[in-house]
Short mmCIF file of C-alpha atoms in Angstrom, two decimals:
data_model
loop_
_atom_site.label_atom_id
_atom_site.label_comp_id
_atom_site.label_asym_id
_atom_site.label_seq_id
_atom_site.Cartn_x
_atom_site.Cartn_y
_atom_site.Cartn_z
CA MET A 1 0.00 0.00 0.00
CA ALA A 2 1.34 3.39 -0.97
CA SER A 3 2.35 5.32 2.12
CA THR A 4 0.70 8.49 3.40
CA ILE A 5 3.87 10.45 2.86
CA PHE A 6 3.93 9.79 -0.90
CA ARG A 7 0.26 10.58 -1.26
CA SER A 8 0.94 13.89 0.45
CA ALA A 9 3.90 14.57 -1.84
CA LEU A 10 1.77 14.21 -4.96
CA LEU A 11 -1.33 16.11 -3.86
CA GLY A 12 -1.79 19.10 -6.11
CA SER A 13 1.47 18.62 -8.02
CA HIS A 14 3.53 15.81 -9.46
CA ARG A 15 6.86 17.56 -9.63
CA LEU A 16 9.06 19.69 -7.47
CA VAL A 17 9.93 23.26 -8.35
CA HIS A 18 13.31 24.26 -6.94
CA SER A 19 13.59 27.75 -5.52
CA SER A 20 17.24 28.03 -6.44
CA PRO A 21 19.21 27.37 -9.66
CA ALA A 22 21.78 25.61 -7.47
CA LEU A 23 19.29 22.79 -7.03
CA SER A 24 19.79 21.07 -10.37
CA HIS A 25 18.41 17.65 -9.51
CA ARG A 26 14.67 17.12 -9.61
CA THR A 27 12.67 14.45 -7.92
CA LYS A 28 10.85 12.04 -10.18
CA LEU A 29 8.02 10.32 -8.44
CA VAL A 30 6.18 8.08 -10.88
CA SER A 31 3.02 6.40 -9.74
CA CYS A 32 -0.73 6.46 -9.54
CA LEU A 33 -2.54 7.05 -6.27
CA PHE A 34 -5.20 4.47 -6.91
CA SER A 35 -3.45 1.80 -9.01
CA ARG A 36 -1.26 0.68 -6.05
CA LYS A 37 1.79 0.77 -8.31
CA GLU A 38 5.02 1.21 -6.49
CA PHE A 39 6.42 4.70 -6.25
CA HIS A 40 9.93 5.27 -7.51
CA ALA A 41 12.25 8.05 -6.47
CA ARG A 42 15.41 8.57 -8.53
CA ALA A 43 18.35 8.85 -6.20
CA ALA A 44 19.81 12.30 -6.22
CA HIS A 45 21.68 14.09 -3.51
CA THR A 46 22.92 17.66 -3.67
CA SER A 47 24.36 19.95 -1.05
CA TYR A 48 24.63 23.68 -1.62
CA ARG A 49 25.30 26.85 0.30
CA THR A 50 22.83 29.67 0.62
CA PHE A 51 23.67 32.62 -1.59
CA CYS A 52 23.39 35.26 1.12
CA ARG A 53 26.03 34.91 3.81
CA VAL A 54 25.35 36.53 7.13
CA PRO A 55 27.23 36.08 10.39
CA PRO A 56 25.78 33.31 12.55
CA VAL A 57 23.30 34.65 15.07
CA MET A 58 23.17 33.15 18.52
CA ALA A 59 19.76 31.82 19.49
CA SER A 60 18.16 32.53 22.83
CA SER A 61 19.00 29.02 23.99
CA VAL A 62 21.40 28.60 26.87
CA VAL A 63 22.57 25.44 25.14
CA GLY A 64 23.58 27.58 22.18
CA THR A 65 26.70 28.66 24.05
CA LYS A 66 27.97 25.10 24.33
CA VAL A 67 29.65 23.62 21.30
CA ASN A 68 31.52 20.47 20.49
CA PHE A 69 30.08 18.16 23.05
CA SER A 70 27.99 15.05 22.77
CA THR A 71 24.24 14.73 23.17
CA GLN A 72 25.04 12.05 25.76
CA THR A 73 26.00 14.84 28.17
CA LEU A 74 23.62 17.52 26.89
CA SER A 75 21.11 18.57 29.57
CA THR A 76 17.46 17.72 29.00
CA ASN A 77 16.42 20.53 31.33
CA GLU A 78 16.87 22.95 28.42
CA PRO A 79 14.40 21.99 25.64
CA VAL A 80 16.04 23.77 22.68
CA VAL A 81 19.44 24.01 21.03
CA SER A 82 20.69 26.84 18.83
CA VAL A 83 21.56 26.55 15.17
CA ASP A 84 25.18 27.28 16.06
CA TRP A 85 25.29 24.33 18.45
CA LEU A 86 23.72 22.04 15.87
CA HIS A 87 26.12 23.18 13.16
CA ALA A 88 29.08 22.46 15.43
CA ASN A 89 27.74 19.03 16.39
CA LEU A 90 25.93 17.96 13.23
CA ARG A 91 28.19 14.97 12.61
CA GLU A 92 28.02 13.58 16.14
CA PRO A 93 27.55 9.80 15.78
CA ASP A 94 24.93 9.61 18.55
CA MET A 95 22.65 12.33 17.11
CA LYS A 96 19.89 12.30 14.50
CA VAL A 97 18.13 15.36 13.07
CA LEU A 98 14.42 15.24 12.18
CA ASP A 99 12.52 17.56 9.85
CA ALA A 100 9.05 17.54 11.44
CA SER A 101 7.47 20.28 9.34
CA TRP A 102 3.67 20.35 9.25
CA TYR A 103 1.31 23.09 8.14
CA MET A 104 -2.34 24.00 8.52
CA PRO A 105 -4.39 22.89 5.48
CA ALA A 106 -5.25 26.50 4.59
CA GLU A 107 -1.55 27.29 4.16
CA GLN A 108 -1.37 24.95 1.15
CA ARG A 109 2.22 23.99 1.88
CA ASN A 110 3.49 20.47 1.30
CA PRO A 111 6.08 19.51 3.94
CA ILE A 112 7.53 16.49 2.12
CA GLN A 113 8.05 18.50 -1.06
CA GLU A 114 9.70 21.30 0.89
CA TYR A 115 11.91 18.73 2.63
CA GLN A 116 13.03 17.41 -0.75
CA VAL A 117 13.85 20.91 -1.95
CA ALA A 118 15.86 21.95 1.11
CA HIS A 119 16.62 20.45 4.51
CA ILE A 120 19.42 20.37 7.04
CA PRO A 121 22.12 17.94 5.83
CA GLY A 122 21.42 14.40 6.96
CA ALA A 123 18.00 15.17 8.38
CA LEU A 124 15.28 12.52 8.26
CA PHE A 125 11.66 13.41 7.52
CA PHE A 126 9.18 12.79 10.35
CA ASP A 127 5.65 12.73 8.96
CA VAL A 128 3.41 14.23 11.65
CA ASP A 129 0.23 13.06 9.91
CA GLY A 130 1.69 9.69 8.92
CA ILE A 131 3.07 8.70 12.33
CA SER A 132 -0.30 8.87 14.04
CA ASP A 133 -3.19 6.83 15.35
CA ARG A 134 -5.05 5.06 12.56
CA THR A 135 -8.24 4.59 14.60
CA THR A 136 -9.00 8.30 14.89
CA SER A 137 -7.79 9.70 11.57
CA PHE A 138 -7.98 8.94 7.88
CA PRO A 139 -5.48 9.45 5.04
CA ALA A 140 -6.30 12.53 2.97
CA PHE A 141 -7.36 10.54 -0.10
CA CYS A 142 -10.09 8.82 1.97
CA LEU A 143 -11.82 12.02 3.10
CA ARG A 144 -14.16 12.24 0.12
CA HIS A 145 -15.53 8.78 0.98
CA LEU A 146 -16.43 9.66 4.58
CA SER A 147 -19.98 10.31 5.71
CA LYS A 148 -20.66 13.76 7.16
CA GLU A 149 -20.84 12.24 10.65
CA ASP A 150 -17.51 10.46 10.28
CA TYR A 151 -15.86 13.54 8.81
CA LEU A 152 -16.82 15.68 11.79
CA TYR A 153 -15.26 13.23 14.21
CA GLN A 154 -11.99 12.53 12.49
CA LEU A 155 -9.10 13.65 14.68
CA PRO A 156 -5.86 14.45 12.84
CA HIS A 157 -2.43 13.20 13.89
CA MET A 158 -3.45 11.78 17.26
CA LEU A 159 -0.71 10.00 19.23
CA PRO A 160 -0.22 6.41 17.95
CA SER A 161 0.00 3.35 20.17
CA GLU A 162 3.31 2.44 21.77
CA GLU A 163 3.78 -0.45 19.38
CA ALA A 164 3.00 1.68 16.34
CA PHE A 165 5.33 4.50 17.40
CA ALA A 166 8.16 2.06 18.10
CA ALA A 167 7.69 0.46 14.69
CA ALA A 168 7.63 3.82 12.88
CA VAL A 169 10.71 5.38 14.49
CA SER A 170 12.57 2.07 14.16
CA ALA A 171 11.84 2.23 10.42
CA LEU A 172 13.44 5.68 10.43
CA GLY A 173 16.57 4.11 11.92
CA ILE A 174 16.20 5.73 15.35
CA GLU A 175 17.48 3.92 18.44
CA ASN A 176 17.15 4.60 22.15
CA LYS A 177 20.80 5.62 22.35
CA ASP A 178 20.26 8.46 19.87
CA GLY A 179 19.96 12.12 20.79
CA LEU A 180 17.39 13.86 18.58
CA VAL A 181 17.15 17.43 17.33
CA VAL A 182 13.79 18.27 15.77
CA TYR A 183 13.05 21.28 13.57
CA ASP A 184 10.36 22.61 11.26
CA GLY A 185 9.98 25.07 8.42
CA LYS A 186 8.34 27.87 10.41
CA GLY A 187 10.72 28.40 13.33
CA ILE A 188 9.11 26.67 16.27
CA PHE A 189 5.79 25.12 15.35
CA SER A 190 5.17 21.43 14.68
CA ALA A 191 8.65 20.44 15.91
CA ALA A 192 7.40 21.05 19.45
CA ARG A 193 4.74 18.36 19.03
CA VAL A 194 7.30 15.77 17.91
CA TRP A 195 9.50 16.76 20.87
CA TRP A 196 6.48 16.07 23.09
CA MET A 197 5.69 12.76 21.33
CA PHE A 198 9.14 11.33 22.03
CA ARG A 199 8.90 12.43 25.66
CA VAL A 200 5.49 10.76 26.02
CA PHE A 201 7.14 7.53 24.91
CA GLY A 202 9.97 7.87 27.41
CA HIS A 203 12.72 9.36 25.24
CA ASP A 204 13.99 12.49 27.01
CA ARG A 205 17.10 13.12 24.91
CA VAL A 206 15.24 15.21 22.37
CA TRP A 207 15.54 18.95 21.66
CA VAL A 208 13.88 21.46 19.37
CA LEU A 209 16.05 23.53 17.05
CA ASP A 210 15.51 27.13 18.16
CA GLY A 211 14.27 29.11 15.17
CA GLY A 212 14.10 26.01 12.98
CA LEU A 213 15.05 25.90 9.32
CA PRO A 214 14.50 29.66 8.76
CA ARG A 215 17.11 30.52 11.41
CA TRP A 216 19.49 27.83 10.10
CA ARG A 217 19.35 29.33 6.61
CA ALA A 218 19.54 32.92 7.86
CA SER A 219 22.75 31.98 9.66
CA GLY A 220 24.29 30.96 6.34
CA TYR A 221 24.51 27.23 7.02
CA ASP A 222 24.29 24.56 4.34
CA VAL A 223 21.03 23.00 3.30
CA GLU A 224 20.61 19.89 1.24
CA SER A 225 18.36 19.01 -1.69
CA SER A 226 17.53 15.35 -1.66
CA ALA A 227 15.41 12.83 -3.44
CA SER A 228 17.72 10.28 -1.90
CA GLY A 229 16.27 6.80 -1.86
CA ASP A 230 17.45 6.26 1.71
CA ALA A 231 15.77 9.27 3.35
CA ILE A 232 12.54 9.04 1.38
CA LEU A 233 12.23 5.29 1.67
CA LYS A 234 12.74 5.47 5.43
CA ALA A 235 9.92 7.98 5.71
CA SER A 236 7.72 5.78 3.55
CA ALA A 237 8.65 2.72 5.60
CA ALA A 238 7.66 4.53 8.81
CA SER A 239 4.12 5.15 7.56
CA GLU A 240 3.86 1.60 6.24
CA ALA A 241 5.04 0.22 9.58
CA ILE A 242 2.24 2.14 11.33
CA GLU A 243 -0.33 0.68 8.94
CA LYS A 244 0.95 -2.84 9.51
CA VAL A 245 0.73 -2.53 13.29
CA TYR A 246 -2.88 -1.35 13.12
CA GLN A 247 -3.65 -4.23 10.77
CA GLY A 248 -2.28 -6.67 13.33
CA GLN A 249 0.88 -7.54 11.39
CA ALA A 250 4.29 -7.99 12.97
CA VAL A 251 6.97 -5.39 12.18
CA GLN A 252 10.68 -6.12 12.47
CA PRO A 253 13.27 -5.09 13.42
CA ILE A 254 12.39 -2.89 16.41
CA THR A 255 15.33 -0.72 17.44
CA PHE A 256 13.39 1.68 19.67
CA GLN A 257 11.77 0.61 22.93
CA THR A 258 9.05 2.83 24.36
CA LYS A 259 8.36 3.64 27.99
CA PHE A 260 4.94 5.29 28.10
CA GLN A 261 4.56 8.39 30.30
CA PRO A 262 0.77 8.70 30.83
CA HIS A 263 1.04 11.90 32.89
CA LEU A 264 2.11 13.83 29.76
CA ILE A 265 -1.05 13.15 27.73
CA TRP A 266 -4.69 13.82 28.56
CA THR A 267 -7.95 12.48 27.18
CA LEU A 268 -11.38 14.08 26.82
CA GLU A 269 -12.57 12.34 29.98
CA GLN A 270 -9.71 13.81 32.02
CA VAL A 271 -10.58 17.31 30.79
CA LYS A 272 -14.20 16.74 31.77
CA GLU A 273 -13.16 15.66 35.26
CA ASN A 274 -10.88 18.68 35.60
CA ILE A 275 -13.79 21.06 34.97
CA GLU A 276 -15.31 19.72 38.16
CA ASN A 277 -12.28 19.24 40.40
CA LYS A 278 -10.11 22.08 39.00
CA THR A 279 -6.89 20.27 39.91
CA TYR A 280 -5.02 21.41 36.79
CA GLN A 281 -4.77 24.86 35.23
CA HIS A 282 -5.93 24.49 31.64
CA ILE A 283 -4.18 26.77 29.12
CA ASP A 284 -5.47 27.11 25.54
CA ALA A 285 -2.84 28.04 22.91
CA ARG A 286 -5.32 29.20 20.25
CA SER A 287 -5.87 32.84 19.32
CA LYS A 288 -8.01 34.96 21.62
CA ASP A 289 -10.71 35.35 18.96
CA ARG A 290 -11.07 31.58 18.62
CA PHE A 291 -10.96 31.14 22.39
CA ASP A 292 -13.72 33.74 22.86
CA GLY A 293 -15.80 32.20 20.09
CA THR A 294 -15.83 35.40 18.07
CA ALA A 295 -13.93 33.80 15.19
CA PRO A 296 -14.97 30.59 13.40
CA GLU A 297 -12.93 27.44 13.73
CA PRO A 298 -10.85 26.53 10.65
CA ARG A 299 -12.34 23.01 10.57
CA LYS A 300 -15.93 22.43 9.51
CA GLY A 301 -18.45 21.31 12.08
CA ILE A 302 -16.45 22.43 15.13
CA ARG A 303 -18.17 24.71 17.63
CA SER A 304 -16.52 27.98 18.67
CA GLY A 305 -15.49 28.83 22.21
CA HIS A 306 -13.38 27.17 24.89
CA VAL A 307 -13.36 24.58 27.66
CA PRO A 308 -15.01 26.02 30.78
CA GLY A 309 -12.41 27.25 33.24
CA SER A 310 -9.55 27.32 30.73
CA LYS A 311 -7.38 30.38 30.11
CA CYS A 312 -5.95 31.74 26.87
CA ILE A 313 -2.26 32.24 26.24
CA PRO A 314 -1.74 32.21 22.45
CA PHE A 315 1.33 30.16 21.55
CA GLY A 316 2.96 33.12 19.80
CA GLN A 317 3.59 34.65 23.22
CA MET A 318 6.24 31.96 23.78
CA LEU A 319 8.30 33.20 20.82
CA ASP A 320 10.17 36.30 19.77
CA SER A 321 9.94 38.00 16.38
CA SER A 322 12.43 35.52 14.86
CA GLN A 323 10.34 32.56 16.06
CA THR A 324 12.83 31.47 18.70
CA LEU A 325 11.84 30.57 22.26
CA LEU A 326 11.83 33.52 24.65
CA PRO A 327 14.42 33.63 27.46
CA ALA A 328 13.23 32.21 30.78
CA GLU A 329 12.65 35.60 32.40
CA GLU A 330 10.44 36.71 29.50
CA LEU A 331 8.54 33.42 29.47
CA LYS A 332 7.87 33.72 33.18
CA LYS A 333 6.18 37.07 32.58
CA GLN A 334 3.73 35.37 30.21
CA PHE A 335 2.61 32.92 32.89
CA ASP A 336 2.97 34.73 36.22
CA GLN A 337 -0.09 35.99 38.00
CA GLN A 338 0.30 39.72 38.60
CA ASP A 339 -1.95 42.40 40.01
CA SER A 340 -0.93 44.67 37.18
CA LEU A 341 0.86 44.13 33.91
CA THR A 342 2.84 46.67 31.98
CA ASP A 343 3.55 46.60 28.27
CA THR A 344 6.88 47.57 26.71
CA MET A 345 5.90 51.25 26.64
CA GLY A 346 5.14 51.32 30.37
CA VAL A 347 1.36 51.37 29.99
CA ASN A 348 -0.52 49.64 32.80
CA LEU A 349 -2.64 47.15 30.88
CA VAL A 350 -5.00 46.42 33.73
CA LYS A 351 -5.96 50.06 34.19
CA MET A 352 -5.99 50.61 30.46
CA SER A 353 -8.30 47.63 29.91
CA ILE A 354 -10.85 49.12 32.35
CA VAL A 355 -11.00 52.26 30.22
CA ILE A 356 -11.04 50.77 26.73
CA ARG A 357 -12.46 47.28 27.36
CA PRO A 358 -15.83 48.20 25.77
CA LEU A 359 -13.99 49.25 22.64
CA LEU A 360 -12.05 46.02 22.30
CA TYR A 361 -14.97 43.89 21.35
CA ASP A 362 -15.69 45.66 18.10
CA ARG A 363 -12.65 43.54 17.02
CA SER A 364 -10.96 46.55 15.47
CA TYR A 365 -8.30 47.03 18.17
CA HIS A 366 -5.68 44.41 18.88
CA PHE A 367 -2.22 44.07 20.27
CA VAL A 368 0.28 42.01 18.35
CA THR A 369 2.51 39.46 20.07
CA GLY A 370 4.95 37.88 17.64
CA ASN A 371 4.48 37.68 13.88
CA HIS A 372 2.08 34.73 13.51
CA ASP A 373 -1.62 35.22 12.77
CA ASP A 374 -2.58 33.08 15.76
CA ALA A 375 -0.55 35.35 18.04
CA PHE A 376 -3.09 38.19 17.85
CA CYS A 377 -4.81 38.80 21.15
CA ASP A 378 -6.46 41.73 22.89
CA LEU A 379 -5.57 43.17 26.27
CA THR A 380 -7.78 40.79 28.20
CA SER A 381 -5.61 37.78 27.32
CA TYR A 382 -2.75 39.39 29.25
CA VAL A 383 -4.90 40.48 32.18
CA ALA A 384 -6.69 37.13 32.53
CA ALA A 385 -3.70 34.79 32.22
CA GLY A 386 -2.62 34.43 35.84
CA ILE A 387 -0.97 31.00 35.66
CA SER A 388 0.80 29.74 38.77
CA LEU A 389 3.96 27.78 38.08
CA GLU A 390 3.49 26.05 41.42
CA SER A 391 0.30 24.26 40.27
CA PRO A 392 -0.08 21.52 37.62
CA VAL A 393 -0.85 22.51 34.03
CA VAL A 394 -2.52 20.92 31.00
CA THR A 395 -2.39 22.61 27.60
CA SER A 396 -4.55 22.36 24.50
CA CYS A 397 -4.98 24.06 21.13
CA GLY A 398 -6.73 23.11 17.88
CA THR A 399 -5.25 19.67 17.18
CA GLY A 400 -2.48 19.20 19.75
CA VAL A 401 0.31 20.92 17.81
CA THR A 402 0.73 24.41 19.29
CA ALA A 403 -0.26 23.17 22.77
CA ALA A 404 3.19 21.55 22.75
CA ILE A 405 4.76 25.01 22.26
CA LEU A 406 3.28 26.07 25.60
CA ALA A 407 4.69 22.86 27.12
CA LEU A 408 8.06 23.73 25.58
CA GLY A 409 8.04 27.18 27.16
CA LEU A 410 7.04 25.80 30.54
CA HIS A 411 9.77 23.16 30.28
CA ARG A 412 12.35 25.94 29.97
CA LEU A 413 10.99 27.30 33.25
CA GLY A 414 11.62 23.95 34.92
CA LYS A 415 8.04 22.69 34.67
CA THR A 416 8.74 19.37 32.94
CA ASP A 417 5.50 17.55 33.72
CA VAL A 418 3.04 19.57 31.60
CA ALA A 419 0.32 17.43 30.02
CA VAL A 420 -1.08 18.02 26.52
CA TYR A 421 -4.73 17.30 25.72
CA ASP A 422 -4.15 15.38 22.51
CA GLY A 423 -7.60 15.71 20.94
CA SER A 424 -7.70 19.42 21.85
CA TRP A 425 -10.43 21.65 20.46
CA THR A 426 -11.09 19.53 17.37
CA GLU A 427 -12.26 16.74 19.66
CA TRP A 428 -13.88 18.89 22.35
CA GLY A 429 -15.64 21.31 20.00
CA GLY A 430 -16.75 18.50 17.68
CA HIS A 431 -18.22 16.38 20.44
CA PRO A 432 -22.01 16.71 20.90
CA ASP A 433 -22.17 16.71 24.70
CA THR A 434 -19.11 18.63 25.89
CA PRO A 435 -19.73 22.00 27.60
CA VAL A 436 -18.48 25.08 25.75
CA ASP A 437 -17.98 28.60 27.05
CA ALA A 438 -17.64 31.71 24.92
CA SER A 439 -16.97 35.35 25.71
CA ASP A 440 -19.99 37.13 27.16
CA ALA A 441 -18.68 40.43 25.91
CA GLN A 442 -19.83 41.03 22.37
#
């Protein structure tokens, strides 16, 4: 059966368009989606240097100051590494680099095609949609065959079973002894989810590349164009291994042993219970408009609003303008409960919100935090945050991707036990009997 990753690569286009004349080799993928003919990728492997050279820029990561030492001794207390550290340690024998790029459907970006055009040398492709639970999601080509009821309840890229995850990452050639650096094509986005996935399955020696591929390229480091049979076939094998496990077939060899950490992942039932007992602080990483229910959800059939008792901290508040993780002292400001908050110009936001709060809800006045669309939020998101780092936290978002960015930020602050609600709003808002709150200020 053709793998999910190759189906994704061919959706909308059957050839790659290189963004640079230096990329002279083109991928040739010859197949038919529905004939079950085997896909073929012509082996080609090119490395080139970016045309614009700029001095390397140090990331905000503390780890970025440490070069030339093994991932065996690299601290897991710090969740990110800088591009300078990775460049200095790229050839370490005990380290593997994963391109975990994933994009919202509306962005119309194809991560496997972009990987083939340009990726960090030696990086493997980790298919976020492909390495997922097969009982709650469907491959893209199946969507047109789903009933309306089934379509509304499909949950994308949910965490796979232990056996399925072990089979998939083993197919990628990953072993328990490996240190992993995960990156994506936006800076820090989907890489945070893959960081969380490995931690859920007991692998702590995993880090996110601070600033991702954009920062790597801006620092003048090499990228690689590859239709290499090895990298692409490993990615294909990972998706096929998942399918086999869910079909009850044995997969060998298994080089990665999981050790499930149930405290890092939450279910719908746990969120329901938390509404009543309020043991955990629930933080929603979606935009304030989506949280308030004043903006429609991007997926059809999903109600607008938020889980009762949850608080909104849009994930963009974890990042600076270059999409790198904020320093610890800045992150702490995003979570701390304060009687008054002051913006960068010295304006007391609490007092200011009392004066202009009625004006905010005409949706014409917003503050910008970061440079991502989902990072727009009005004053009330700052005023209402009030998260105590001394109490347990669970995070959620739309589909369990950006919730992991909040977990990443909290990890930098020493809070390493943050749970992620995997189904997030797509599950909660699509369920018929879950309570939903929305802003009462219209």
